[in-house]
PDB file of C-alpha atoms in Angstrom:
ATOM      1  CA  GLN A   1     -18.254   6.841   2.759  1.00  0.00           C
ATOM      2  CA  VAL A   2     -15.728   4.690   0.870  1.00  0.00           C
ATOM      3  CA  GLN A   3     -15.361   1.256   2.132  1.00  0.00           C
ATOM      4  CA  LEU A   4     -13.526  -1.795   0.963  1.00  0.00           C
ATOM      5  CA  VAL A   5     -14.771  -5.096   2.717  1.00  0.00           C
ATOM      6  CA  GLN A   6     -12.577  -8.038   2.128  1.00  0.00           C
ATOM      7  CA  SER A   7     -13.415 -11.901   2.460  1.00  0.00           C
ATOM      8  CA  GLY A   8     -12.268 -13.748   5.656  1.00  0.00           C
ATOM      9  CA  ALA A   9      -9.204 -15.690   6.616  1.00  0.00           C
ATOM     10  CA  GLU A  10      -8.263 -18.693   4.488  1.00  0.00           C
ATOM     11  CA  VAL A  11      -6.013 -21.823   5.177  1.00  0.00           C
ATOM     12  CA  GLU A  12      -4.679 -23.560   2.133  1.00  0.00           C
ATOM     13  CA  LYS A  13      -2.290 -26.367   1.428  1.00  0.00           C
ATOM     14  CA  PRO A  14       0.837 -25.826  -0.645  1.00  0.00           C
ATOM     15  CA  GLY A  15       0.116 -26.068  -4.280  1.00  0.00           C
ATOM     16  CA  ALA A  16      -3.439 -24.847  -3.896  1.00  0.00           C
ATOM     17  CA  SER A  17      -5.005 -21.696  -4.983  1.00  0.00           C
ATOM     18  CA  VAL A  18      -6.765 -18.988  -2.938  1.00  0.00           C
ATOM     19  CA  LYS A  19      -9.284 -16.359  -4.054  1.00  0.00           C
ATOM     20  CA  VAL A  20      -9.745 -13.246  -1.983  1.00  0.00           C
ATOM     21  CA  SER A  21     -12.516 -10.627  -2.603  1.00  0.00           C
ATOM     22  CA  CYS A  22     -12.754  -7.084  -2.035  1.00  0.00           C
ATOM     23  CA  LYS A  23     -16.414  -5.424  -2.086  1.00  0.00           C
ATOM     24  CA  ALA A  24     -16.426  -1.697  -2.686  1.00  0.00           C
ATOM     25  CA  SER A  25     -18.956   0.850  -1.663  1.00  0.00           C
ATOM     26  CA  GLY A  26     -19.226   4.646  -1.415  1.00  0.00           C
ATOM     27  CA  TYR A  27     -17.765   5.459  -4.705  1.00  0.00           C
ATOM     28  CA  THR A  28     -18.110   4.652  -8.465  1.00  0.00           C
ATOM     29  CA  PHE A  29     -16.405   1.179  -8.500  1.00  0.00           C
ATOM     30  CA  THR A  30     -15.444   1.498 -12.189  1.00  0.00           C
ATOM     31  CA  GLY A  31     -13.968   4.893 -11.817  1.00  0.00           C
ATOM     32  CA  TYR A  32     -10.804   3.860  -9.883  1.00  0.00           C
ATOM     33  CA  PHE A  33      -8.045   1.189 -10.184  1.00  0.00           C
ATOM     34  CA  LEU A  34      -8.078  -1.318  -7.536  1.00  0.00           C
ATOM     35  CA  HIS A  35      -4.694  -2.593  -6.328  1.00  0.00           C
ATOM     36  CA  TRP A  36      -3.652  -5.609  -4.373  1.00  0.00           C
ATOM     37  CA  VAL A  37      -0.767  -5.439  -1.777  1.00  0.00           C
ATOM     38  CA  ARG A  38       0.347  -8.157   0.661  1.00  0.00           C
ATOM     39  CA  GLN A  39       2.205  -8.244   3.948  1.00  0.00           C
ATOM     40  CA  ALA A  40       4.004 -11.410   5.330  1.00  0.00           C
ATOM     41  CA  PRO A  41       3.982 -11.586   9.122  1.00  0.00           C
ATOM     42  CA  GLY A  42       6.182  -9.120  10.649  1.00  0.00           C
ATOM     43  CA  GLN A  43       7.349  -7.833   7.176  1.00  0.00           C
ATOM     44  CA  GLY A  44       6.825  -4.869   4.838  1.00  0.00           C
ATOM     45  CA  LEU A  45       4.291  -4.114   2.100  1.00  0.00           C
ATOM     46  CA  GLU A  46       4.574  -5.715  -1.290  1.00  0.00           C
ATOM     47  CA  TRP A  47       2.592  -4.534  -4.183  1.00  0.00           C
ATOM     48  CA  MET A  48       1.094  -7.284  -6.341  1.00  0.00           C
ATOM     49  CA  GLY A  49      -0.637  -5.444  -9.024  1.00  0.00           C
ATOM     50  CA  TRP A  50      -3.796  -3.529 -10.262  1.00  0.00           C
ATOM     51  CA  ILE A  51      -7.098  -4.097 -12.061  1.00  0.00           C
ATOM     52  CA  ASN A  52      -9.037  -1.459 -13.937  1.00  0.00           C
ATOM     53  CA  PRO A  53     -12.581  -2.370 -12.825  1.00  0.00           C
ATOM     54  CA  ASN A  54     -13.995  -0.584 -15.953  1.00  0.00           C
ATOM     55  CA  SER A  55     -12.100  -2.398 -18.553  1.00  0.00           C
ATOM     56  CA  GLY A  56     -10.930  -5.429 -16.778  1.00  0.00           C
ATOM     57  CA  ASP A  57      -7.336  -4.633 -17.700  1.00  0.00           C
ATOM     58  CA  THR A  58      -4.767  -5.715 -15.391  1.00  0.00           C
ATOM     59  CA  ASN A  59      -0.975  -4.982 -14.442  1.00  0.00           C
ATOM     60  CA  TYR A  60       0.804  -7.475 -12.357  1.00  0.00           C
ATOM     61  CA  ALA A  61       4.148  -7.145 -10.516  1.00  0.00           C
ATOM     62  CA  GLN A  62       6.671  -9.232 -12.442  1.00  0.00           C
ATOM     63  CA  LYS A  63       7.112 -11.376  -9.367  1.00  0.00           C
ATOM     64  CA  PHE A  64       3.689 -12.721  -9.432  1.00  0.00           C
ATOM     65  CA  GLU A  65       3.181 -12.970 -13.295  1.00  0.00           C
ATOM     66  CA  GLY A  66       1.855 -16.406 -14.049  1.00  0.00           C
ATOM     67  CA  ARG A  67       0.591 -17.095 -10.603  1.00  0.00           C
ATOM     68  CA  VAL A  68      -1.794 -14.173  -9.918  1.00  0.00           C
ATOM     69  CA  THR A  69      -5.193 -13.324 -11.563  1.00  0.00           C
ATOM     70  CA  MET A  70      -7.261 -10.254 -10.846  1.00  0.00           C
ATOM     71  CA  THR A  71     -10.745 -10.067 -11.993  1.00  0.00           C
ATOM     72  CA  ARG A  72     -13.924  -8.162 -11.123  1.00  0.00           C
ATOM     73  CA  ASP A  73     -17.692  -8.343 -11.089  1.00  0.00           C
ATOM     74  CA  THR A  74     -18.928  -4.857 -11.854  1.00  0.00           C
ATOM     75  CA  SER A  75     -22.560  -5.989 -11.027  1.00  0.00           C
ATOM     76  CA  ILE A  76     -21.700  -6.324  -7.410  1.00  0.00           C
ATOM     77  CA  SER A  77     -18.788  -3.825  -7.141  1.00  0.00           C
ATOM     78  CA  THR A  78     -16.498  -6.673  -6.199  1.00  0.00           C
ATOM     79  CA  ALA A  79     -12.827  -7.275  -7.258  1.00  0.00           C
ATOM     80  CA  TYR A  80     -11.019 -10.620  -6.764  1.00  0.00           C
ATOM     81  CA  MET A  81      -7.421 -11.608  -6.494  1.00  0.00           C
ATOM     82  CA  GLU A  82      -6.567 -15.438  -6.986  1.00  0.00           C
ATOM     83  CA  LEU A  83      -3.072 -16.627  -6.450  1.00  0.00           C
ATOM     84  CA  SER A  84      -2.167 -20.175  -7.406  1.00  0.00           C
ATOM     85  CA  SER A  85       0.564 -22.759  -6.671  1.00  0.00           C
ATOM     86  CA  LEU A  86       0.712 -21.515  -2.978  1.00  0.00           C
ATOM     87  CA  ARG A  87       3.888 -21.881  -1.019  1.00  0.00           C
ATOM     88  CA  SER A  88       4.510 -21.332   2.522  1.00  0.00           C
ATOM     89  CA  ASP A  89       5.934 -17.888   1.774  1.00  0.00           C
ATOM     90  CA  ASP A  90       2.731 -16.815   0.487  1.00  0.00           C
ATOM     91  CA  THR A  91       1.468 -16.677   4.037  1.00  0.00           C
ATOM     92  CA  ALA A  92       0.521 -13.055   4.553  1.00  0.00           C
ATOM     93  CA  VAL A  93      -2.204 -10.583   4.943  1.00  0.00           C
ATOM     94  CA  TYR A  94      -3.654  -9.591   1.490  1.00  0.00           C
ATOM     95  CA  TYR A  95      -5.008  -5.959   1.169  1.00  0.00           C
ATOM     96  CA  CYS A  96      -7.064  -4.216  -1.600  1.00  0.00           C
ATOM     97  CA  ALA A  97      -6.539  -0.616  -1.909  1.00  0.00           C
ATOM     98  CA  LYS A  98      -8.233   2.059  -4.166  1.00  0.00           C
ATOM     99  CA  GLY A  99      -6.281   4.146  -6.319  1.00  0.00           C
ATOM    100  CA  ALA A 100      -6.651   8.010  -5.128  1.00  0.00           C
ATOM    101  CA  VAL A 101      -7.318   9.474  -8.602  1.00  0.00           C
ATOM    102  CA  PRO A 102      -9.236   8.250 -11.641  1.00  0.00           C
ATOM    103  CA  PRO A 103      -7.101   6.596 -14.448  1.00  0.00           C
ATOM    104  CA  GLY A 104      -8.421   9.382 -16.830  1.00  0.00           C
ATOM    105  CA  ILE A 105      -6.270  11.707 -14.859  1.00  0.00           C
ATOM    106  CA  SER A 106      -3.495   9.547 -14.064  1.00  0.00           C
ATOM    107  CA  VAL A 107      -2.884   5.705 -14.134  1.00  0.00           C
ATOM    108  CA  LEU A 108      -0.021   6.381 -11.587  1.00  0.00           C
ATOM    109  CA  THR A 109      -1.520   6.977  -8.153  1.00  0.00           C
ATOM    110  CA  ALA A 110      -1.215   6.534  -4.405  1.00  0.00           C
ATOM    111  CA  PHE A 111      -3.799   4.407  -2.542  1.00  0.00           C
ATOM    112  CA  ASP A 112      -6.322   6.403  -0.461  1.00  0.00           C
ATOM    113  CA  TYR A 113      -8.537   3.620   0.986  1.00  0.00           C
ATOM    114  CA  TRP A 114      -7.634   0.202   2.046  1.00  0.00           C
ATOM    115  CA  GLY A 115      -9.633  -2.946   2.956  1.00  0.00           C
ATOM    116  CA  GLN A 116      -9.301  -4.522   6.232  1.00  0.00           C
ATOM    117  CA  GLY A 117      -6.900  -7.332   5.011  1.00  0.00           C
ATOM    118  CA  ALA A 118      -7.536 -11.013   4.591  1.00  0.00           C
ATOM    119  CA  LEU A 119      -5.073 -13.372   6.123  1.00  0.00           C
ATOM    120  CA  VAL A 120      -4.054 -16.374   3.876  1.00  0.00           C
ATOM    121  CA  THR A 121      -2.174 -19.107   5.830  1.00  0.00           C
ATOM    122  CA  VAL A 122      -0.532 -21.766   3.623  1.00  0.00           C
ATOM    123  CA  SER A 123       0.308 -24.871   5.592  1.00  0.00           C
ATOM    124  CA  SER A 124       0.299 -28.623   5.168  1.00  0.00           C
TER     125      SER A 124
ATOM    126  CA  GLU B   1      12.556  -2.077 -10.603  1.00  0.00           C
ATOM    127  CA  ILE B   2      12.889   0.977  -8.446  1.00  0.00           C
ATOM    128  CA  VAL B   3      14.213  -0.004  -4.918  1.00  0.00           C
ATOM    129  CA  LEU B   4      13.435   2.120  -2.102  1.00  0.00           C
ATOM    130  CA  THR B   5      15.712   2.226   1.027  1.00  0.00           C
ATOM    131  CA  GLN B   6      14.304   3.739   4.204  1.00  0.00           C
ATOM    132  CA  SER B   7      16.414   4.833   7.139  1.00  0.00           C
ATOM    133  CA  PRO B   8      16.792   4.479  10.037  1.00  0.00           C
ATOM    134  CA  GLY B   9      15.205   0.984  10.362  1.00  0.00           C
ATOM    135  CA  THR B  10      14.059   2.034  13.898  1.00  0.00           C
ATOM    136  CA  LEU B  11      13.927   5.447  15.379  1.00  0.00           C
ATOM    137  CA  SER B  12      13.372   5.902  19.123  1.00  0.00           C
ATOM    138  CA  LEU B  13      12.067   9.351  20.056  1.00  0.00           C
ATOM    139  CA  SER B  14      10.107  10.955  22.938  1.00  0.00           C
ATOM    140  CA  PRO B  15       6.674  12.629  22.635  1.00  0.00           C
ATOM    141  CA  GLY B  16       7.166  16.257  21.737  1.00  0.00           C
ATOM    142  CA  GLU B  17      10.115  15.682  19.661  1.00  0.00           C
ATOM    143  CA  ARG B  18      10.470  15.985  16.033  1.00  0.00           C
ATOM    144  CA  ALA B  19      10.955  12.821  13.641  1.00  0.00           C
ATOM    145  CA  THR B  20      12.676  12.888  10.342  1.00  0.00           C
ATOM    146  CA  LEU B  21      12.523   9.644   8.166  1.00  0.00           C
ATOM    147  CA  SER B  22      14.305   9.179   5.071  1.00  0.00           C
ATOM    148  CA  CYS B  23      13.542   7.300   1.692  1.00  0.00           C
ATOM    149  CA  ARG B  24      16.145   6.881  -0.898  1.00  0.00           C
ATOM    150  CA  ALA B  25      15.416   5.456  -4.270  1.00  0.00           C
ATOM    151  CA  SER B  26      17.764   3.464  -6.485  1.00  0.00           C
ATOM    152  CA  GLN B  27      17.045   6.036  -9.483  1.00  0.00           C
ATOM    153  CA  SER B  28      15.366   9.170  -9.727  1.00  0.00           C
ATOM    154  CA  VAL B  29      11.680   9.310  -8.992  1.00  0.00           C
ATOM    155  CA  SER B  30       9.431  12.221 -10.105  1.00  0.00           C
ATOM    156  CA  SER B  31       8.246  13.824  -6.849  1.00  0.00           C
ATOM    157  CA  ARG B  32       4.699  13.554  -8.273  1.00  0.00           C
ATOM    158  CA  TYR B  33       4.892   9.850  -7.658  1.00  0.00           C
ATOM    159  CA  LEU B  34       6.238   9.498  -4.044  1.00  0.00           C
ATOM    160  CA  ALA B  35       3.858   8.637  -1.031  1.00  0.00           C
ATOM    161  CA  TRP B  36       4.117   7.976   2.636  1.00  0.00           C
ATOM    162  CA  TYR B  37       1.889   5.799   4.544  1.00  0.00           C
ATOM    163  CA  GLN B  38       1.540   5.033   8.377  1.00  0.00           C
ATOM    164  CA  GLN B  39       0.729   1.589   9.632  1.00  0.00           C
ATOM    165  CA  LYS B  40      -0.284   0.776  13.302  1.00  0.00           C
ATOM    166  CA  PRO B  41      -0.199  -2.791  14.500  1.00  0.00           C
ATOM    167  CA  GLY B  42      -3.293  -4.879  13.298  1.00  0.00           C
ATOM    168  CA  GLN B  43      -4.353  -2.079  10.925  1.00  0.00           C
ATOM    169  CA  ALA B  44      -4.208  -1.330   7.314  1.00  0.00           C
ATOM    170  CA  PRO B  45      -1.822   1.272   6.068  1.00  0.00           C
ATOM    171  CA  ARG B  46      -3.077   4.897   6.055  1.00  0.00           C
ATOM    172  CA  LEU B  47      -2.154   7.478   3.260  1.00  0.00           C
ATOM    173  CA  LEU B  48      -0.235  10.465   4.624  1.00  0.00           C
ATOM    174  CA  ILE B  49       1.407  12.138   1.775  1.00  0.00           C
ATOM    175  CA  TYR B  50       1.308  11.832  -1.899  1.00  0.00           C
ATOM    176  CA  GLY B  51       3.005  13.771  -4.622  1.00  0.00           C
ATOM    177  CA  ALA B  52       6.131  13.905  -2.282  1.00  0.00           C
ATOM    178  CA  SER B  53       4.619  16.857  -0.222  1.00  0.00           C
ATOM    179  CA  SER B  54       0.820  16.924  -0.550  1.00  0.00           C
ATOM    180  CA  ARG B  55      -1.060  15.887   2.648  1.00  0.00           C
ATOM    181  CA  ALA B  56      -3.922  13.413   2.117  1.00  0.00           C
ATOM    182  CA  ASN B  57      -7.467  14.219   3.334  1.00  0.00           C
ATOM    183  CA  GLY B  58      -7.706  14.702   7.059  1.00  0.00           C
ATOM    184  CA  ILE B  59      -3.893  14.499   7.661  1.00  0.00           C
ATOM    185  CA  PRO B  60      -2.839  17.081  10.179  1.00  0.00           C
ATOM    186  CA  ASP B  61      -0.033  19.696   9.246  1.00  0.00           C
ATOM    187  CA  LYS B  62       2.310  18.115  11.724  1.00  0.00           C
ATOM    188  CA  PHE B  63       3.118  15.707   8.827  1.00  0.00           C
ATOM    189  CA  SER B  64       5.069  17.104   6.116  1.00  0.00           C
ATOM    190  CA  GLY B  65       6.921  15.540   3.060  1.00  0.00           C
ATOM    191  CA  SER B  66       9.781  16.962   0.990  1.00  0.00           C
ATOM    192  CA  GLY B  67      12.454  15.855  -1.484  1.00  0.00           C
ATOM    193  CA  SER B  68      13.156  15.168  -5.126  1.00  0.00           C
ATOM    194  CA  GLY B  69      15.150  12.992  -7.375  1.00  0.00           C
ATOM    195  CA  THR B  70      16.340  10.050  -5.208  1.00  0.00           C
ATOM    196  CA  ASP B  71      16.064  11.557  -1.573  1.00  0.00           C
ATOM    197  CA  PHE B  72      12.702  12.018   0.214  1.00  0.00           C
ATOM    198  CA  THR B  73      11.906  12.794   3.788  1.00  0.00           C
ATOM    199  CA  LEU B  74       8.844  12.525   6.013  1.00  0.00           C
ATOM    200  CA  THR B  75       8.846  14.957   8.906  1.00  0.00           C
ATOM    201  CA  ILE B  76       6.648  14.685  11.896  1.00  0.00           C
ATOM    202  CA  SER B  77       6.773  17.546  14.319  1.00  0.00           C
ATOM    203  CA  ARG B  78       5.522  17.468  17.894  1.00  0.00           C
ATOM    204  CA  LEU B  79       5.371  13.809  18.329  1.00  0.00           C
ATOM    205  CA  GLU B  80       2.224  12.488  19.938  1.00  0.00           C
ATOM    206  CA  PRO B  81       1.694   9.065  21.354  1.00  0.00           C
ATOM    207  CA  GLU B  82      -0.685   8.048  18.439  1.00  0.00           C
ATOM    208  CA  ASP B  83       2.112   8.849  15.989  1.00  0.00           C
ATOM    209  CA  PHE B  84       4.353   5.862  17.048  1.00  0.00           C
ATOM    210  CA  ALA B  85       3.941   3.325  14.141  1.00  0.00           C
ATOM    211  CA  VAL B  86       5.624   2.002  11.095  1.00  0.00           C
ATOM    212  CA  TYR B  87       6.089   4.376   8.195  1.00  0.00           C
ATOM    213  CA  TYR B  88       6.428   3.308   4.527  1.00  0.00           C
ATOM    214  CA  CYS B  89       7.428   5.258   1.510  1.00  0.00           C
ATOM    215  CA  GLN B  90       6.098   4.083  -1.902  1.00  0.00           C
ATOM    216  CA  GLN B  91       6.969   5.142  -5.484  1.00  0.00           C
ATOM    217  CA  TYR B  92       4.298   4.823  -8.288  1.00  0.00           C
ATOM    218  CA  ALA B  93       6.429   6.400 -10.981  1.00  0.00           C
ATOM    219  CA  SER B  94       6.630   3.280 -13.043  1.00  0.00           C
ATOM    220  CA  SER B  95       4.219   0.381 -13.823  1.00  0.00           C
ATOM    221  CA  GLN B  96       5.884  -1.624 -11.162  1.00  0.00           C
ATOM    222  CA  TYR B  97       5.091   0.145  -7.830  1.00  0.00           C
ATOM    223  CA  THR B  98       7.331  -0.465  -4.839  1.00  0.00           C
ATOM    224  CA  PHE B  99       7.585   0.222  -1.083  1.00  0.00           C
ATOM    225  CA  GLY B 100      10.391   0.760   1.160  1.00  0.00           C
ATOM    226  CA  GLN B 101      11.064  -1.687   3.900  1.00  0.00           C
ATOM    227  CA  GLY B 102       9.680   0.658   6.515  1.00  0.00           C
ATOM    228  CA  THR B 103      10.936   2.726   9.468  1.00  0.00           C
ATOM    229  CA  LYS B 104       9.533   1.875  12.999  1.00  0.00           C
ATOM    230  CA  LEU B 105       9.084   4.820  15.081  1.00  0.00           C
ATOM    231  CA  GLU B 106       9.006   3.822  18.670  1.00  0.00           C
ATOM    232  CA  ILE B 107       8.608   5.522  22.116  1.00  0.00           C
ATOM    233  CA  LYS B 108      12.017   6.148  23.783  1.00  0.00           C
TER     234      LYS B 108
END
C-alpha cells in the first residue's frame, strides 16, 4: 500500500533553515509528482510547490520562491523540502502529498496520498 | 493566482441532514481541475472528489461534487457523526495551486 512517512518534529530559531523528509513506498517513486503543503496552527492549507522525482524539476509557489528548495534521492525513494530564513509565521505542520496521476497523463493533478505531517516550530 | 472562497465558514447541521458546501473561484476554473478534501483534527487531509465530480477511491456515494466555471459545490447526503470535519476545495488548473480557506462542518 502507498505510504508517505515524514521525519519528526523540529524546533528551529528564527533565521535558521529546516529540512523535512518524506519517504515513499508502495508505488513507483519516480512515477508521480510529490507536492508539499503546509498548515499553520488552526489555519488552512497552503500549497508550497512540487518536485518531479524522475527529473528533479521543481515548481514553487511564488510566495516561497527563493526560500524553499525541494530535492529528492531516488535511491531511497525520499523527497526533501528545505525552507530557509525561518520566521515565526513559518511555524506549521508540513505535509508531503503524492500527485494522483502520472505527469505523462497530466502535470495538473489532485493529491491522493498524504504523509502524516511534520511539525516545525520556529521560536527563539 | 486563483483565489478560492468557501462558504459558509461554519455549517451547523444534525446527523441525517444534507450538507451543501460552496467554493467560488476568482476566475473560471476548468472542472477537470477542482478537488475537495476532508480533514479531521490531527489528521492529514483526505481526497474526496477530483475533477469536480469524480469520487476518489473508497469514497462513499453520499459525497458528490458538482459545478463549473467559478462555482462549485460539495454535497454530503445523510450526515453521519464521522462526516463532521473541515472541508477544503482546491484548484490545480494553473501552475500555482491554491486551496480555499475551508468550511467547518459541525454537529448542531
